[in-house]
Amino acid sequence: MFKINDNYLKLPGSYLFSNIAKKVAAFQQANPDKEVIKLGIGDVTLPLAPKIIDTLHEAVDEMGKAETFHGYAPDLGYEFLRTAIADHDYKSRGCDISADEIFVSDGAKCDSGNIQEIFSVDNKIAVCDPVYPVYVDTNVMAGRTGTYDPKAETWSDVIYMPCTAENNFIPEFPRENPDLIYLCIPNNPTGTTITKSQLQEWVDYANKIGAVIIYDAAYEAYITEEDVPHTIFECEGARTCAIELRSFSKNAGFTGTRLGFTVIPKDLKCGDVSLHSLWARRHGTKYNGAPYIIQKAGLACYTEEGKAQLKEQVAYYMNNARVIKEGLSNAGFTVFGGVNAPYIWLKTPDKMTSWEFFDYLLEKGNIVGTPGSGFGPSGEGYFRLTAFGSHENTLRAMERIKNL
Ligand SMILES: *Cc1c(COP(=O)(O)O)cnc(C)c1O
């Protein structure tokens, strides 16, 4: 008789987005004349850039000819893409990362879920609170998180590092030493960042206590401030303590096309064992790969034309972020983020809970956002708006906020 992995049963239902959908549907049914503007989505909306589309067409045609057909992709990904990544994302920033330390994948969500498999279940994880829920959820499925306290919405074996207005959204070193530290910078959902010298302290700390930092830089392209690091490998000593996750989703619109990569430096070791060699095993030919066509499209992102087009897309979203940030500030809200990330994080007014504010905004402004409590207990009393909507709708939403 088969048995299931009962760690899956420990996962509390993901109420966040289904609850939002239910509430919005009920509101629309009751108010068919009202037009709801959605500023809650964590997905891009602009179409793929022309250079990417052209490249996709060419790559598809290559697949139809015997001379240029491609079967299984190489284990780590095509060298043309890994070399472009190493040159443009690392060497150009003075970071010592080579093409063979890059593992091309079908996205950072998958990698952030899968990467924990190379670590013992006995490892203790530390996460920023609030944060992207995938890190904790995948560790729950692996059996690394202890028991769930539904009241506190926390797991007994997870170290939570609160990131709130009180500490400027900068996590503090935990009292108890973690083995794996997840850092998402710029952060989803708060849109906040830390400086390079603050990240250096984390690298030094991880090296000192023998921990690994799993660094999610999915929003790197949105960084506008000088002193915010684009990669953890800008820090001294990161090669012995850090894994970096990157994605083409938010900077190039690949959320449906799927492409990302993970960097594991060869100096990252547990005793004699290199994590690079472990991940190469896990990766295999068929796991986590991205198709030839998509890797070619990824390469297009590094051409001069591609880079210019992507820069425009990021600027479009960041212009929305500026509009939201200004609109909310002018309306008297306390606002964070939105400068180095497409997310704006606001403090709910009048001590409303995150869900109370959700209802208020939907009913009074017909605007949908995301309750902060859905990203961790320290997100209670906060609310996330995203810059991924159309510019027109973003402007209209701010007009409504003004008149709340
Ligand atoms: C959107 C997002 C990703 C991207 O994941 P993909 O699987 O590459 O689409 C990764 N990390 C965070 C924090 C995100 O918000």
Coordinates of C-alpha atoms and ligand atoms in Angstrom, one line a residue:
M1 CA 0.0 0.0 0.0
F2 CA 1.5 3.3 -1.0
K3 CA 2.0 6.1 1.5
I4 CA 1.9 9.8 0.9
N5 CA 4.4 12.4 1.9
D6 CA 2.4 13.7 4.9
N7 CA 4.4 16.9 5.1
Y8 CA 2.0 18.0 2.3
L9 CA -0.9 17.7 4.8
K10 CA 0.8 20.1 7.1
L11 CA 0.6 22.9 4.6
P12 CA -2.3 25.2 5.5
G13 CA -4.5 26.1 2.6
S14 CA -3.3 29.1 0.6
Y15 CA -6.2 31.3 1.3
L16 CA -4.6 34.5 0.1
F17 CA -5.3 34.6 -3.6
S18 CA -8.5 32.5 -3.5
N19 CA -9.9 34.7 -0.8
I20 CA -9.1 37.8 -2.9
A21 CA -10.8 36.2 -6.0
K22 CA -13.9 35.3 -4.0
K23 CA -14.2 38.7 -2.4
V24 CA -13.8 40.5 -5.8
A25 CA -16.3 38.2 -7.5
A26 CA -18.9 38.8 -4.7
F27 CA -18.3 42.5 -4.9
Q28 CA -18.7 42.6 -8.7
Q29 CA -21.9 40.5 -8.5
A30 CA -23.3 42.9 -6.0
N31 CA -22.1 46.0 -7.9
P32 CA -22.2 45.2 -11.6
D33 CA -22.0 48.9 -12.5
K34 CA -18.7 49.4 -10.7
E35 CA -15.4 48.9 -12.5
V36 CA -12.8 47.3 -10.4
I37 CA -9.1 48.1 -11.0
K38 CA -6.6 45.4 -10.0
L39 CA -3.4 46.5 -8.5
G40 CA -2.7 43.3 -6.7
I41 CA -1.2 41.2 -9.4
G42 CA 2.3 39.9 -9.2
D43 CA 2.5 39.2 -12.9
V44 CA 3.8 41.4 -15.7
T45 CA 1.3 42.7 -18.3
L46 CA 3.4 44.1 -21.1
P47 CA 3.9 41.8 -24.1
L48 CA 7.3 40.3 -24.9
A49 CA 9.6 42.8 -26.5
P50 CA 10.0 42.8 -30.3
K51 CA 13.6 41.5 -30.2
I52 CA 12.5 38.6 -28.1
I53 CA 9.6 37.7 -30.4
D54 CA 11.8 37.9 -33.5
T55 CA 14.4 35.6 -31.9
L56 CA 11.7 33.2 -30.9
H57 CA 10.5 33.0 -34.5
E58 CA 14.0 32.3 -35.7
A59 CA 14.6 29.7 -33.1
V60 CA 11.4 27.9 -33.9
D61 CA 12.4 27.8 -37.6
E62 CA 15.8 26.3 -36.6
M63 CA 13.9 23.5 -34.9
G64 CA 12.2 22.6 -38.1
K65 CA 15.5 21.8 -40.0
A66 CA 17.7 18.8 -39.5
E67 CA 20.9 20.9 -39.6
T68 CA 19.7 23.2 -36.8
F69 CA 17.4 21.0 -34.8
H70 CA 18.2 20.9 -31.0
G71 CA 17.2 18.0 -28.7
Y72 CA 17.9 17.8 -25.0
A73 CA 19.7 20.9 -23.8
P74 CA 23.1 20.6 -22.1
D75 CA 23.0 20.0 -18.3
L76 CA 23.8 23.5 -17.2
G77 CA 22.1 25.2 -20.1
Y78 CA 23.5 26.4 -23.5
E79 CA 26.9 27.9 -23.3
F80 CA 25.9 30.9 -25.4
L81 CA 23.4 31.9 -22.7
R82 CA 25.6 31.1 -19.7
T83 CA 28.5 33.1 -21.2
A84 CA 26.2 36.1 -21.8
I85 CA 24.9 35.9 -18.3
A86 CA 28.4 35.7 -16.8
D87 CA 29.6 38.7 -18.9
H88 CA 26.6 41.0 -18.5
D89 CA 25.3 40.2 -15.1
Y90 CA 28.5 39.4 -13.2
K91 CA 31.9 40.3 -14.9
S92 CA 30.6 43.7 -16.0
R93 CA 29.9 44.4 -12.3
G94 CA 33.3 43.2 -11.3
C95 CA 32.0 39.9 -9.9
D96 CA 34.0 36.8 -10.2
I97 CA 31.4 34.4 -11.6
S98 CA 32.1 32.1 -14.6
A99 CA 29.8 30.6 -17.1
D100 CA 30.2 27.1 -15.7
E101 CA 28.9 28.3 -12.3
I102 CA 25.5 29.2 -13.9
F103 CA 22.7 26.7 -14.1
V104 CA 19.9 27.7 -16.6
S105 CA 16.4 26.7 -15.5
D106 CA 12.7 27.2 -16.1
G107 CA 12.4 29.9 -13.5
A108 CA 13.4 31.1 -10.1
K109 CA 10.2 29.9 -8.4
C110 CA 11.1 26.3 -9.4
D111 CA 14.7 26.8 -8.3
S112 CA 13.8 28.4 -5.0
G113 CA 11.6 25.4 -4.4
N114 CA 14.0 22.8 -5.6
I115 CA 17.3 24.1 -4.2
Q116 CA 16.5 23.0 -0.6
E117 CA 16.7 19.4 -1.7
I118 CA 20.5 19.4 -1.6
F119 CA 20.4 20.2 2.1
S120 CA 19.7 18.0 5.1
V121 CA 16.3 18.1 6.6
D122 CA 18.0 18.9 9.9
N123 CA 19.0 22.3 8.7
K124 CA 17.3 25.2 10.2
I125 CA 16.0 27.9 7.9
A126 CA 15.7 31.7 8.5
V127 CA 13.4 33.8 6.4
C128 CA 12.5 37.5 6.2
D129 CA 9.0 38.2 7.4
P130 CA 7.1 39.1 5.3
V131 CA 8.4 37.4 2.1
Y132 CA 7.5 35.5 -1.0
P133 CA 5.8 32.3 0.5
V134 CA 7.6 29.7 -1.7
Y135 CA 10.6 29.4 0.6
V136 CA 8.7 28.4 3.6
D137 CA 6.2 26.3 1.7
T138 CA 8.8 24.1 0.0
N139 CA 10.6 23.6 3.3
V140 CA 7.3 22.5 4.8
M141 CA 7.0 19.9 2.1
A142 CA 10.5 18.7 2.8
G143 CA 9.7 18.3 6.5
R144 CA 12.1 20.9 7.8
T145 CA 9.7 23.3 9.6
G146 CA 8.2 21.6 12.7
T147 CA 4.6 22.3 13.6
Y148 CA 2.3 25.0 12.6
D149 CA 0.7 27.5 15.0
P150 CA -2.5 28.6 13.2
K151 CA -2.9 31.5 15.6
A152 CA 0.5 33.0 15.2
E153 CA 0.7 31.7 11.5
T154 CA 4.3 30.5 12.2
W155 CA 6.2 27.2 12.1
S156 CA 8.0 26.0 15.2
D157 CA 11.3 25.3 13.5
V158 CA 11.5 28.4 11.2
I159 CA 13.5 31.4 12.3
Y160 CA 11.5 34.5 11.3
M161 CA 13.3 37.8 10.8
P162 CA 10.7 40.5 11.1
C163 CA 11.1 43.3 8.5
T164 CA 8.9 46.2 9.5
A165 CA 8.9 50.0 9.5
E166 CA 10.5 49.8 13.0
N167 CA 13.7 48.3 11.6
N168 CA 13.5 50.0 8.2
F169 CA 12.8 46.6 6.7
I170 CA 16.3 45.5 7.4
P171 CA 16.5 42.0 8.9
E172 CA 18.5 41.6 12.1
F173 CA 20.8 38.6 12.7
P174 CA 18.7 36.0 14.5
R175 CA 19.5 35.1 18.1
E176 CA 19.7 31.4 17.1
N177 CA 22.1 30.5 14.3
P178 CA 20.4 29.4 11.1
D179 CA 21.9 27.0 8.6
L180 CA 20.1 28.4 5.5
I181 CA 19.2 32.0 5.2
Y182 CA 16.7 33.2 2.5
L183 CA 17.2 36.8 1.5
C184 CA 15.0 38.3 -1.2
I185 CA 16.4 41.7 -2.3
P186 CA 14.7 43.9 -3.5
N187 CA 12.0 42.3 -1.4
N188 CA 8.6 40.9 -2.5
P189 CA 6.2 42.1 -1.0
T190 CA 7.7 45.2 0.7
G191 CA 9.7 46.5 -2.3
T192 CA 12.5 47.5 0.1
T193 CA 16.2 46.8 -0.1
I194 CA 19.4 46.8 1.9
T195 CA 22.7 48.5 1.0
K196 CA 25.8 46.8 -0.2
S197 CA 27.5 47.3 3.2
Q198 CA 24.5 45.8 5.0
L199 CA 24.6 42.8 2.7
Q200 CA 28.3 42.5 3.3
E201 CA 27.5 42.1 7.0
W202 CA 25.2 39.2 6.1
V203 CA 27.9 37.6 4.0
D204 CA 30.4 37.9 6.8
Y205 CA 27.9 36.5 9.3
A206 CA 27.1 33.5 7.1
N207 CA 30.8 32.7 6.6
K208 CA 31.3 33.0 10.4
I209 CA 28.5 30.7 11.4
G210 CA 28.8 28.3 8.4
A211 CA 25.4 29.1 6.9
V212 CA 24.4 29.4 3.3
I213 CA 22.5 32.4 2.0
I214 CA 20.0 31.7 -0.7
Y215 CA 19.7 35.1 -2.4
D216 CA 16.7 35.8 -4.6
A217 CA 17.5 38.7 -6.9
A218 CA 14.4 38.4 -9.1
Y219 CA 13.9 42.2 -9.0
E220 CA 17.5 43.2 -9.7
A221 CA 16.5 45.0 -12.9
Y222 CA 14.3 47.5 -10.8
I223 CA 17.2 48.8 -8.7
T224 CA 17.7 52.5 -9.2
E225 CA 19.8 53.5 -6.2
E226 CA 23.5 53.4 -6.3
D227 CA 24.3 51.7 -3.1
V228 CA 21.9 48.8 -3.5
P229 CA 23.7 45.6 -4.7
H230 CA 22.6 44.0 -7.9
T231 CA 24.0 40.6 -6.9
I232 CA 25.3 39.1 -3.7
F233 CA 28.6 38.4 -5.5
E234 CA 29.4 42.1 -5.3
C235 CA 30.2 41.2 -1.7
E236 CA 33.6 40.0 -0.5
G237 CA 33.5 36.3 0.5
A238 CA 30.1 35.5 -1.1
R239 CA 31.7 32.7 -3.1
T240 CA 32.0 30.6 0.0
C241 CA 28.5 31.1 1.4
A242 CA 25.9 32.2 -1.3
I243 CA 23.6 30.8 -3.9
E244 CA 21.9 33.3 -6.1
L245 CA 18.5 32.8 -7.9
R246 CA 17.7 35.0 -10.9
S247 CA 14.7 35.1 -13.2
F248 CA 13.8 36.6 -16.6
S249 CA 10.2 36.9 -15.4
K250 CA 10.0 40.4 -14.0
N251 CA 12.7 42.1 -16.1
A252 CA 11.8 40.6 -19.5
G253 CA 8.3 39.3 -19.2
F254 CA 9.0 35.6 -19.2
T255 CA 6.4 34.7 -16.5
G256 CA 4.6 32.5 -19.1
T257 CA 7.7 31.7 -21.2
R258 CA 9.8 30.5 -18.3
L259 CA 13.5 31.2 -17.9
G260 CA 15.7 31.7 -14.9
F261 CA 19.1 30.6 -13.5
T262 CA 20.9 29.7 -10.4
V263 CA 24.5 30.6 -9.6
I264 CA 26.4 28.2 -7.4
P265 CA 30.1 29.1 -7.0
K266 CA 32.5 26.3 -7.0
D267 CA 34.0 27.5 -3.7
L268 CA 30.8 26.8 -1.9
K269 CA 31.5 23.6 0.0
C270 CA 30.4 21.5 2.9
G271 CA 33.6 19.9 4.1
D272 CA 35.0 18.4 0.8
V273 CA 31.7 18.3 -1.0
S274 CA 31.0 21.1 -3.5
L275 CA 27.3 22.2 -3.7
H276 CA 28.0 22.9 -7.3
S277 CA 28.5 19.2 -8.0
L278 CA 25.4 18.2 -6.0
W279 CA 23.2 20.6 -7.9
A280 CA 24.7 19.3 -11.2
R281 CA 23.5 15.9 -10.2
R282 CA 20.0 17.1 -9.2
H283 CA 19.8 19.1 -12.4
G284 CA 20.3 16.3 -14.8
T285 CA 19.4 16.8 -18.5
K286 CA 15.7 16.8 -18.1
Y287 CA 15.2 18.5 -14.7
N288 CA 14.8 22.2 -14.6
G289 CA 16.0 22.8 -18.1
A290 CA 14.7 25.4 -20.4
P291 CA 14.1 24.6 -24.1
Y292 CA 16.6 25.8 -26.8
I293 CA 14.0 28.2 -28.2
I294 CA 13.6 29.9 -24.8
Q295 CA 17.3 30.0 -24.1
K296 CA 17.8 31.7 -27.4
A297 CA 15.1 34.2 -26.4
G298 CA 17.1 34.7 -23.2
L299 CA 20.2 35.5 -25.2
A300 CA 18.2 38.2 -27.1
C301 CA 17.7 40.0 -23.7
Y302 CA 21.5 40.7 -23.7
T303 CA 21.7 42.2 -27.2
E304 CA 21.9 46.0 -27.4
E305 CA 18.4 46.0 -29.0
G306 CA 17.0 43.7 -26.4
K307 CA 18.6 45.5 -23.5
A308 CA 17.1 48.8 -24.7
Q309 CA 13.6 47.4 -25.1
L310 CA 13.7 45.8 -21.7
K311 CA 14.9 49.0 -20.1
E312 CA 11.8 50.7 -21.5
Q313 CA 9.5 48.0 -20.0
V314 CA 11.1 48.3 -16.6
A315 CA 10.8 52.1 -16.9
Y316 CA 7.1 51.8 -17.7
Y317 CA 6.5 49.8 -14.6
M318 CA 8.7 52.0 -12.5
N319 CA 6.8 55.1 -13.7
N320 CA 3.6 53.4 -12.4
A321 CA 5.4 52.7 -9.1
R322 CA 6.2 56.5 -8.9
V323 CA 2.6 57.4 -9.6
I324 CA 1.3 55.0 -6.9
K325 CA 3.9 56.1 -4.4
E326 CA 3.1 59.8 -5.0
G327 CA -0.6 59.3 -5.1
L328 CA -0.6 57.4 -1.8
S329 CA 1.7 59.9 -0.1
N330 CA -0.4 62.8 -1.2
A331 CA -3.5 61.1 0.1
G332 CA -1.7 60.9 3.5
F333 CA -0.7 57.2 3.5
T334 CA 2.7 56.0 4.9
V335 CA 4.4 54.3 2.0
F336 CA 7.5 52.2 1.5
G337 CA 9.2 50.5 -1.5
G338 CA 8.5 51.5 -5.1
V339 CA 12.0 52.9 -5.7
N340 CA 14.0 49.8 -6.4
A341 CA 11.1 47.4 -7.0
P342 CA 7.7 47.3 -8.7
Y343 CA 6.0 46.9 -5.3
I344 CA 4.6 49.6 -3.0
W345 CA 4.0 48.7 0.6
L346 CA 1.7 50.8 2.7
K347 CA 0.8 51.0 6.3
T348 CA -2.9 50.5 6.7
P349 CA -4.6 53.7 8.1
D350 CA -6.4 53.9 11.5
K351 CA -4.9 50.6 12.7
M352 CA -7.0 48.6 10.2
T353 CA -5.9 45.0 9.7
S354 CA -4.7 44.1 6.3
W355 CA -8.0 42.4 5.4
E356 CA -10.1 45.3 6.8
F357 CA -8.2 47.6 4.5
F358 CA -8.6 45.2 1.6
D359 CA -12.4 45.4 2.1
Y360 CA -12.3 49.2 2.5
L361 CA -10.3 49.8 -0.6
L362 CA -12.5 47.5 -2.7
E363 CA -15.7 49.0 -1.5
K364 CA -14.8 52.6 -1.4
G365 CA -12.2 52.8 -4.2
N366 CA -13.1 49.7 -6.2
I367 CA -9.4 48.9 -6.1
V368 CA -7.9 45.4 -5.5
G369 CA -4.6 45.0 -3.7
T370 CA -3.0 42.3 -1.6
P371 CA -3.3 42.1 2.2
G372 CA 0.2 42.2 3.8
S373 CA -0.6 39.5 6.3
G374 CA -0.7 37.0 3.4
F375 CA 3.1 37.2 3.2
G376 CA 3.9 36.5 6.9
P377 CA 2.8 37.6 10.4
S378 CA 4.8 40.8 10.3
G379 CA 2.9 41.8 7.2
E380 CA -0.2 42.4 9.3
G381 CA -1.2 46.1 9.2
Y382 CA 0.4 46.5 5.8
F383 CA -0.9 46.2 2.2
R384 CA 0.8 45.6 -1.2
L385 CA 0.1 47.4 -4.5
T386 CA 1.9 46.5 -7.6
A387 CA 3.1 48.6 -10.6
F388 CA 2.4 45.9 -13.2
G389 CA -1.0 47.3 -14.2
S390 CA -1.5 49.6 -17.3
H391 CA -0.4 53.2 -16.8
E392 CA -3.9 54.4 -17.5
N393 CA -5.5 52.2 -14.8
T394 CA -2.7 53.2 -12.4
L395 CA -3.6 56.8 -12.9
R396 CA -7.3 56.2 -12.5
A397 CA -6.7 54.2 -9.3
M398 CA -4.8 57.1 -7.8
E399 CA -7.6 59.5 -8.8
R400 CA -9.9 57.2 -6.8
I401 CA -7.5 57.1 -3.8
K402 CA -7.5 60.9 -3.7
N403 CA -11.2 60.9 -3.4
L404 CA -11.5 58.1 -0.8
Ligands
LIG1 C1 8.1 36.6 -9.3 C2 9.2 36.1 -8.4 C3 10.1 35.1 -8.8 C4 10.1 34.7 -10.3 O1 9.9 33.4 -10.4 P1 9.8 32.7 -11.8 O2 9.6 31.3 -11.5 O3 11.2 32.9 -12.5 O4 8.7 33.3 -12.6 C5 11.1 34.7 -8.0 N1 11.2 35.2 -6.7 C6 10.4 36.2 -6.3 C7 10.5 36.7 -4.9 C8 9.3 36.6 -7.1 O5 8.5 37.5 -6.7

